[in-house]
Amino acid sequence: MSARVIVVVLGKQGAGKGTQCKRLAQHLGVPHVSTGDILRAAVRDRTTIGLEVASILEAGQLVNDDLVNRLVEERFNDADTAGGALLDGFPRTEAQAEALDQILGDDGVKICINLDVPNALVAERLSSRRVCQECGAIYRDSDIEAISGTCTNCGGDVVQRADDMPDAIHQRLEVYERDTAPLLAFYEARGLLVRIDGDQDPQTVTAEILDALAERGVA
Ligand code: ADP
């Protein structure tokens, strides 16, 4: 079997990981695996895990590594990941990056894309972000879908995430610096890190990511 296309997409909250992964998933034909989406779905569906993590998500804290690692391991049992996956929001700590290596075995992470964005832009993007509770489509507060509250993709409710409120944004950026920023050095040391300027229009960012993947023979 040919090697799996395993792409880790890193970047601060609001850097554009979700938007880019949705676009790249279509280009590459591998699923977009977002631990944030998986956890939010669990909260929405009031599963045992959802009830356990709801207040953690709302406060912008990280869910414990073992739980998230288990969710990702289970996701990699699904047939649609046989060709690879775009990982968004995972790994988020060094312990998770090590767990990911274990889960994937020899056919591991091929490239890690970091979307660089300044903090001021992050705060602005997050506070104006609205999301569909059903399909995860992302809108801005000025979009008609956000104003009407109805997603044009699936008819789901378009809402502001509790963790996109100002206090939680501040908290999440602190958690990012403390726990997730060290992953840049982790992947750089393995020669897997590519930095892309996330402060450009989405099409340009996608094109630069696809170029980086092609240059490295990933896809
Ligand atoms: P963002 O990157 O904008 O914070 P995500 O959708 O990736 O949004 O994550 C939302 C929340 O889900 C996080 O603040 C955290 O509580 C939880 N979460 C998502 N991924 C992880 C992870 N890999 N480890 C721990 N918690 C996570």
mmCIF file of C-alpha atoms and ligand atoms in Angstrom:
data_model
loop_
_atom_site.group_PDB
_atom_site.id
_atom_site.type_symbol
_atom_site.label_atom_id
_atom_site.label_comp_id
_atom_site.label_asym_id
_atom_site.label_seq_id
_atom_site.Cartn_x
_atom_site.Cartn_y
_atom_site.Cartn_z
ATOM 1 C CA MET A 1 0.000 0.000 0.000
ATOM 2 C CA SER A 2 1.244 3.510 -0.742
ATOM 3 C CA ALA A 3 2.197 5.759 2.163
ATOM 4 C CA ARG A 4 -0.605 7.535 3.984
ATOM 5 C CA VAL A 5 -0.909 11.302 3.613
ATOM 6 C CA ILE A 6 -0.755 12.403 7.244
ATOM 7 C CA VAL A 7 -0.666 16.189 7.496
ATOM 8 C CA VAL A 8 -0.583 17.996 10.852
ATOM 9 C CA VAL A 9 -1.910 21.546 10.667
ATOM 10 C CA LEU A 10 -0.750 23.763 13.530
ATOM 11 C CA GLY A 11 -1.495 27.388 14.301
ATOM 12 C CA LYS A 12 -3.081 29.551 16.950
ATOM 13 C CA GLN A 13 -6.819 29.587 17.410
ATOM 14 C CA GLY A 14 -8.310 31.500 14.492
ATOM 15 C CA ALA A 15 -5.235 30.995 12.301
ATOM 16 C CA GLY A 16 -7.464 29.357 9.699
ATOM 17 C CA LYS A 17 -6.788 25.667 10.404
ATOM 18 C CA GLY A 18 -10.423 24.601 10.051
ATOM 19 C CA THR A 19 -11.003 26.585 6.868
ATOM 20 C CA GLN A 20 -7.815 25.301 5.261
ATOM 21 C CA CYS A 21 -8.362 21.692 6.307
ATOM 22 C CA LYS A 22 -11.852 21.686 4.775
ATOM 23 C CA ARG A 23 -10.417 22.970 1.486
ATOM 24 C CA LEU A 24 -7.419 20.623 1.548
ATOM 25 C CA ALA A 25 -9.563 17.600 2.377
ATOM 26 C CA GLN A 26 -11.388 18.115 -0.936
ATOM 27 C CA HIS A 27 -8.136 18.485 -2.875
ATOM 28 C CA LEU A 28 -6.385 15.553 -1.256
ATOM 29 C CA GLY A 29 -9.290 13.155 -0.782
ATOM 30 C CA VAL A 30 -8.433 12.467 2.858
ATOM 31 C CA PRO A 31 -10.692 13.318 5.802
ATOM 32 C CA HIS A 32 -10.431 16.427 7.943
ATOM 33 C CA VAL A 33 -10.021 15.177 11.507
ATOM 34 C CA SER A 34 -10.649 17.973 14.006
ATOM 35 C CA THR A 35 -10.529 17.018 17.675
ATOM 36 C CA GLY A 36 -12.387 20.269 18.449
ATOM 37 C CA ASP A 37 -15.239 19.204 16.131
ATOM 38 C CA ILE A 38 -15.289 15.679 17.624
ATOM 39 C CA LEU A 39 -15.424 17.095 21.168
ATOM 40 C CA ARG A 40 -18.059 19.713 20.310
ATOM 41 C CA ALA A 41 -20.235 17.005 18.688
ATOM 42 C CA ALA A 42 -19.933 14.958 21.897
ATOM 43 C CA VAL A 43 -21.018 17.983 23.953
ATOM 44 C CA ARG A 44 -23.922 18.706 21.599
ATOM 45 C CA ASP A 45 -25.078 15.055 21.684
ATOM 46 C CA ARG A 46 -24.659 14.906 25.481
ATOM 47 C CA THR A 47 -22.615 11.705 25.362
ATOM 48 C CA THR A 48 -20.715 10.566 28.477
ATOM 49 C CA ILE A 49 -17.540 12.146 27.122
ATOM 50 C CA GLY A 50 -19.465 15.276 26.122
ATOM 51 C CA LEU A 51 -20.801 15.773 29.642
ATOM 52 C CA GLU A 52 -17.297 15.239 31.032
ATOM 53 C CA VAL A 53 -15.621 17.839 28.792
ATOM 54 C CA ALA A 54 -18.318 20.521 28.309
ATOM 55 C CA SER A 55 -17.093 22.924 30.989
ATOM 56 C CA ILE A 56 -13.448 22.450 29.930
ATOM 57 C CA LEU A 57 -14.243 23.462 26.341
ATOM 58 C CA GLU A 58 -16.331 26.391 27.454
ATOM 59 C CA ALA A 59 -13.481 27.731 29.587
ATOM 60 C CA GLY A 60 -10.945 27.323 26.771
ATOM 61 C CA GLN A 61 -8.831 24.792 28.695
ATOM 62 C CA LEU A 62 -7.374 21.607 27.218
ATOM 63 C CA VAL A 63 -9.079 18.255 27.619
ATOM 64 C CA ASN A 64 -6.751 15.657 29.126
ATOM 65 C CA ASP A 65 -4.263 13.991 26.797
ATOM 66 C CA ASP A 66 -5.387 10.387 27.400
ATOM 67 C CA LEU A 67 -8.982 11.107 26.459
ATOM 68 C CA VAL A 68 -8.064 12.984 23.266
ATOM 69 C CA ASN A 69 -5.447 10.392 22.284
ATOM 70 C CA ARG A 70 -8.067 7.674 22.632
ATOM 71 C CA LEU A 71 -10.529 9.570 20.428
ATOM 72 C CA VAL A 72 -7.889 10.003 17.723
ATOM 73 C CA GLU A 73 -6.804 6.377 17.923
ATOM 74 C CA GLU A 74 -10.444 5.316 17.464
ATOM 75 C CA ARG A 75 -10.826 7.712 14.530
ATOM 76 C CA PHE A 76 -7.852 6.066 12.816
ATOM 77 C CA ASN A 77 -9.727 2.755 12.933
ATOM 78 C CA ASP A 78 -12.285 4.193 10.506
ATOM 79 C CA ALA A 79 -11.863 3.028 6.911
ATOM 80 C CA ASP A 80 -11.831 6.566 5.484
ATOM 81 C CA THR A 81 -8.457 7.268 7.132
ATOM 82 C CA ALA A 82 -6.717 4.430 5.234
ATOM 83 C CA GLY A 83 -5.286 6.980 2.774
ATOM 84 C CA GLY A 84 -4.384 9.503 5.463
ATOM 85 C CA ALA A 85 -5.866 12.467 7.306
ATOM 86 C CA LEU A 86 -5.553 16.191 7.846
ATOM 87 C CA LEU A 87 -5.148 16.667 11.572
ATOM 88 C CA ASP A 88 -6.574 19.930 12.911
ATOM 89 C CA GLY A 89 -6.228 20.691 16.613
ATOM 90 C CA PHE A 90 -4.266 17.528 17.296
ATOM 91 C CA PRO A 91 -1.590 17.125 18.507
ATOM 92 C CA ARG A 92 -1.721 20.065 20.864
ATOM 93 C CA THR A 93 0.844 19.016 23.470
ATOM 94 C CA GLU A 94 4.151 17.168 23.211
ATOM 95 C CA ALA A 95 2.577 14.167 24.947
ATOM 96 C CA GLN A 96 -0.078 14.064 22.209
ATOM 97 C CA ALA A 97 2.578 14.344 19.475
ATOM 98 C CA GLU A 98 4.357 11.346 20.970
ATOM 99 C CA ALA A 99 1.081 9.434 21.253
ATOM 100 C CA LEU A 100 0.370 10.217 17.597
ATOM 101 C CA ASP A 101 3.711 8.684 16.587
ATOM 102 C CA GLN A 102 2.718 5.541 18.500
ATOM 103 C CA ILE A 103 -0.749 5.424 16.933
ATOM 104 C CA LEU A 104 0.604 5.827 13.395
ATOM 105 C CA GLY A 105 3.640 3.547 13.710
ATOM 106 C CA ASP A 106 6.206 3.646 10.866
ATOM 107 C CA ASP A 107 3.904 5.313 8.341
ATOM 108 C CA GLY A 108 3.731 8.517 10.402
ATOM 109 C CA VAL A 109 3.393 12.291 10.048
ATOM 110 C CA LYS A 110 4.634 13.419 6.606
ATOM 111 C CA ILE A 111 4.523 17.176 7.065
ATOM 112 C CA CYS A 112 3.508 19.748 9.655
ATOM 113 C CA ILE A 113 2.098 23.023 8.353
ATOM 114 C CA ASN A 114 2.134 25.984 10.741
ATOM 115 C CA LEU A 115 -0.194 28.845 9.867
ATOM 116 C CA ASP A 116 1.525 31.965 11.212
ATOM 117 C CA VAL A 117 -0.764 34.826 12.272
ATOM 118 C CA PRO A 118 -0.247 37.797 14.617
ATOM 119 C CA ASN A 119 -2.208 37.822 17.913
ATOM 120 C CA ALA A 120 -4.156 40.978 17.011
ATOM 121 C CA LEU A 121 -5.608 39.270 13.950
ATOM 122 C CA VAL A 122 -6.503 36.168 15.951
ATOM 123 C CA ALA A 123 -8.544 38.156 18.470
ATOM 124 C CA GLU A 124 -10.381 39.960 15.674
ATOM 125 C CA ARG A 125 -11.112 36.764 13.720
ATOM 126 C CA LEU A 126 -12.314 34.791 16.742
ATOM 127 C CA SER A 127 -14.635 37.444 18.095
ATOM 128 C CA SER A 128 -16.353 37.800 14.694
ATOM 129 C CA ARG A 129 -16.465 34.030 14.006
ATOM 130 C CA ARG A 130 -19.781 32.186 13.899
ATOM 131 C CA VAL A 131 -20.097 28.425 13.327
ATOM 132 C CA CYS A 132 -22.778 25.981 12.287
ATOM 133 C CA GLN A 133 -23.502 23.692 15.228
ATOM 134 C CA GLU A 134 -24.310 20.806 12.870
ATOM 135 C CA CYS A 135 -21.679 20.777 10.099
ATOM 136 C CA GLY A 136 -19.007 23.128 11.484
ATOM 137 C CA ALA A 137 -19.207 25.572 8.541
ATOM 138 C CA ILE A 138 -17.488 28.820 9.494
ATOM 139 C CA TYR A 139 -19.003 32.261 8.943
ATOM 140 C CA ARG A 140 -18.265 35.846 9.976
ATOM 141 C CA ASP A 141 -20.705 37.877 12.054
ATOM 142 C CA SER A 142 -21.472 40.020 8.995
ATOM 143 C CA ASP A 143 -22.483 37.023 6.807
ATOM 144 C CA ILE A 144 -26.149 36.564 6.020
ATOM 145 C CA GLU A 145 -26.058 33.034 7.500
ATOM 146 C CA ALA A 146 -24.751 34.420 10.796
ATOM 147 C CA ILE A 147 -27.337 37.167 10.849
ATOM 148 C CA SER A 148 -30.221 34.813 10.017
ATOM 149 C CA GLY A 149 -28.827 32.060 12.249
ATOM 150 C CA THR A 150 -29.250 29.335 9.596
ATOM 151 C CA CYS A 151 -26.470 27.463 7.765
ATOM 152 C CA THR A 152 -26.797 27.455 3.952
ATOM 153 C CA ASN A 153 -24.935 24.091 3.777
ATOM 154 C CA CYS A 154 -27.139 22.040 6.053
ATOM 155 C CA GLY A 155 -29.818 24.218 7.655
ATOM 156 C CA GLY A 156 -28.179 23.879 11.101
ATOM 157 C CA ASP A 157 -28.058 26.684 13.684
ATOM 158 C CA VAL A 158 -25.253 29.224 13.206
ATOM 159 C CA VAL A 159 -24.007 30.379 16.617
ATOM 160 C CA GLN A 160 -21.082 32.011 18.413
ATOM 161 C CA ARG A 161 -18.940 29.430 20.214
ATOM 162 C CA ALA A 162 -18.831 30.006 23.981
ATOM 163 C CA ASP A 163 -15.033 29.851 23.787
ATOM 164 C CA ASP A 164 -14.995 32.654 21.194
ATOM 165 C CA MET A 165 -16.077 35.124 23.912
ATOM 166 C CA PRO A 166 -13.314 37.562 25.000
ATOM 167 C CA ASP A 167 -12.298 35.924 28.338
ATOM 168 C CA ALA A 168 -12.018 32.472 26.822
ATOM 169 C CA ILE A 169 -10.050 33.796 23.813
ATOM 170 C CA HIS A 170 -7.430 35.239 26.152
ATOM 171 C CA GLN A 171 -7.288 31.964 28.093
ATOM 172 C CA ARG A 172 -6.908 29.877 24.911
ATOM 173 C CA LEU A 173 -4.054 32.007 23.598
ATOM 174 C CA GLU A 174 -2.206 31.537 26.902
ATOM 175 C CA VAL A 175 -2.760 27.787 26.729
ATOM 176 C CA TYR A 176 -1.514 27.822 23.128
ATOM 177 C CA GLU A 177 1.753 29.566 24.089
ATOM 178 C CA ARG A 178 2.357 27.264 27.035
ATOM 179 C CA ASP A 179 1.353 23.861 25.655
ATOM 180 C CA THR A 180 1.175 23.995 21.869
ATOM 181 C CA ALA A 181 3.872 26.443 20.708
ATOM 182 C CA PRO A 182 6.626 23.984 21.807
ATOM 183 C CA LEU A 183 5.364 21.609 19.092
ATOM 184 C CA LEU A 184 6.925 23.866 16.462
ATOM 185 C CA ALA A 185 10.378 22.924 17.744
ATOM 186 C CA PHE A 186 9.275 19.279 18.031
ATOM 187 C CA TYR A 187 8.394 19.054 14.313
ATOM 188 C CA GLU A 188 11.218 21.359 13.205
ATOM 189 C CA ALA A 189 13.739 19.025 14.824
ATOM 190 C CA ARG A 190 12.293 16.197 12.716
ATOM 191 C CA GLY A 191 12.580 18.278 9.528
ATOM 192 C CA LEU A 192 8.803 18.209 9.050
ATOM 193 C CA LEU A 193 7.844 21.841 9.743
ATOM 194 C CA VAL A 194 6.738 24.292 7.023
ATOM 195 C CA ARG A 195 5.618 27.795 8.006
ATOM 196 C CA ILE A 196 2.947 29.502 5.927
ATOM 197 C CA ASP A 197 1.782 33.105 6.342
ATOM 198 C CA GLY A 198 -1.851 32.746 7.486
ATOM 199 C CA ASP A 199 -2.532 36.471 7.061
ATOM 200 C CA GLN A 200 -3.404 36.161 3.351
ATOM 201 C CA ASP A 201 -6.634 35.363 1.552
ATOM 202 C CA PRO A 202 -7.732 31.731 2.000
ATOM 203 C CA GLN A 203 -7.111 30.724 -1.649
ATOM 204 C CA THR A 204 -3.489 31.933 -1.482
ATOM 205 C CA VAL A 205 -2.919 30.069 1.781
ATOM 206 C CA THR A 206 -4.344 26.863 0.264
ATOM 207 C CA ALA A 207 -2.162 27.256 -2.846
ATOM 208 C CA GLU A 208 0.973 27.735 -0.728
ATOM 209 C CA ILE A 209 0.147 24.675 1.368
ATOM 210 C CA LEU A 210 -0.443 22.550 -1.752
ATOM 211 C CA ASP A 211 2.912 23.765 -3.160
ATOM 212 C CA ALA A 212 4.651 22.783 0.080
ATOM 213 C CA LEU A 213 3.054 19.322 -0.025
ATOM 214 C CA ALA A 214 4.069 18.853 -3.679
ATOM 215 C CA GLU A 215 7.640 20.046 -3.038
ATOM 216 C CA ARG A 216 7.998 17.432 -0.339
ATOM 217 C CA GLY A 217 6.342 14.717 -2.388
ATOM 218 C CA VAL A 218 3.546 14.354 0.156
ATOM 219 C CA ALA A 219 0.660 14.753 -2.289
HETATM 220 P P1 ADP B 1 -9.387 26.282 18.619
HETATM 221 O O1 ADP B 1 -8.163 25.776 17.898
HETATM 222 O O2 ADP B 1 -9.979 27.457 17.955
HETATM 223 O O3 ADP B 1 -9.224 26.411 20.104
HETATM 224 P P2 ADP B 1 -10.637 23.684 18.415
HETATM 225 O O4 ADP B 1 -11.929 23.447 17.740
HETATM 226 O O5 ADP B 1 -9.425 23.071 17.831
HETATM 227 O O6 ADP B 1 -10.550 25.258 18.473
HETATM 228 O O7 ADP B 1 -10.730 23.230 19.940
HETATM 229 C C1 ADP B 1 -11.756 23.663 20.792
HETATM 230 C C2 ADP B 1 -11.529 23.144 22.209
HETATM 231 O O8 ADP B 1 -11.566 21.701 22.195
HETATM 232 C C3 ADP B 1 -10.169 23.477 22.816
HETATM 233 O O9 ADP B 1 -10.129 24.752 23.417
HETATM 234 C C4 ADP B 1 -10.031 22.342 23.842
HETATM 235 O O10 ADP B 1 -10.833 22.570 24.971
HETATM 236 C C5 ADP B 1 -10.613 21.166 23.105
HETATM 237 N N1 ADP B 1 -9.588 20.434 22.321
HETATM 238 C C6 ADP B 1 -9.546 20.314 20.961
HETATM 239 N N2 ADP B 1 -8.485 19.590 20.576
HETATM 240 C C7 ADP B 1 -7.830 19.245 21.712
HETATM 241 C C8 ADP B 1 -6.656 18.507 21.982
HETATM 242 N N3 ADP B 1 -5.910 17.973 20.983
HETATM 243 N N4 ADP B 1 -6.274 18.347 23.277
HETATM 244 C C9 ADP B 1 -6.987 18.878 24.271
HETATM 245 N N5 ADP B 1 -8.104 19.591 24.100
HETATM 246 C C10 ADP B 1 -8.533 19.784 22.827
#
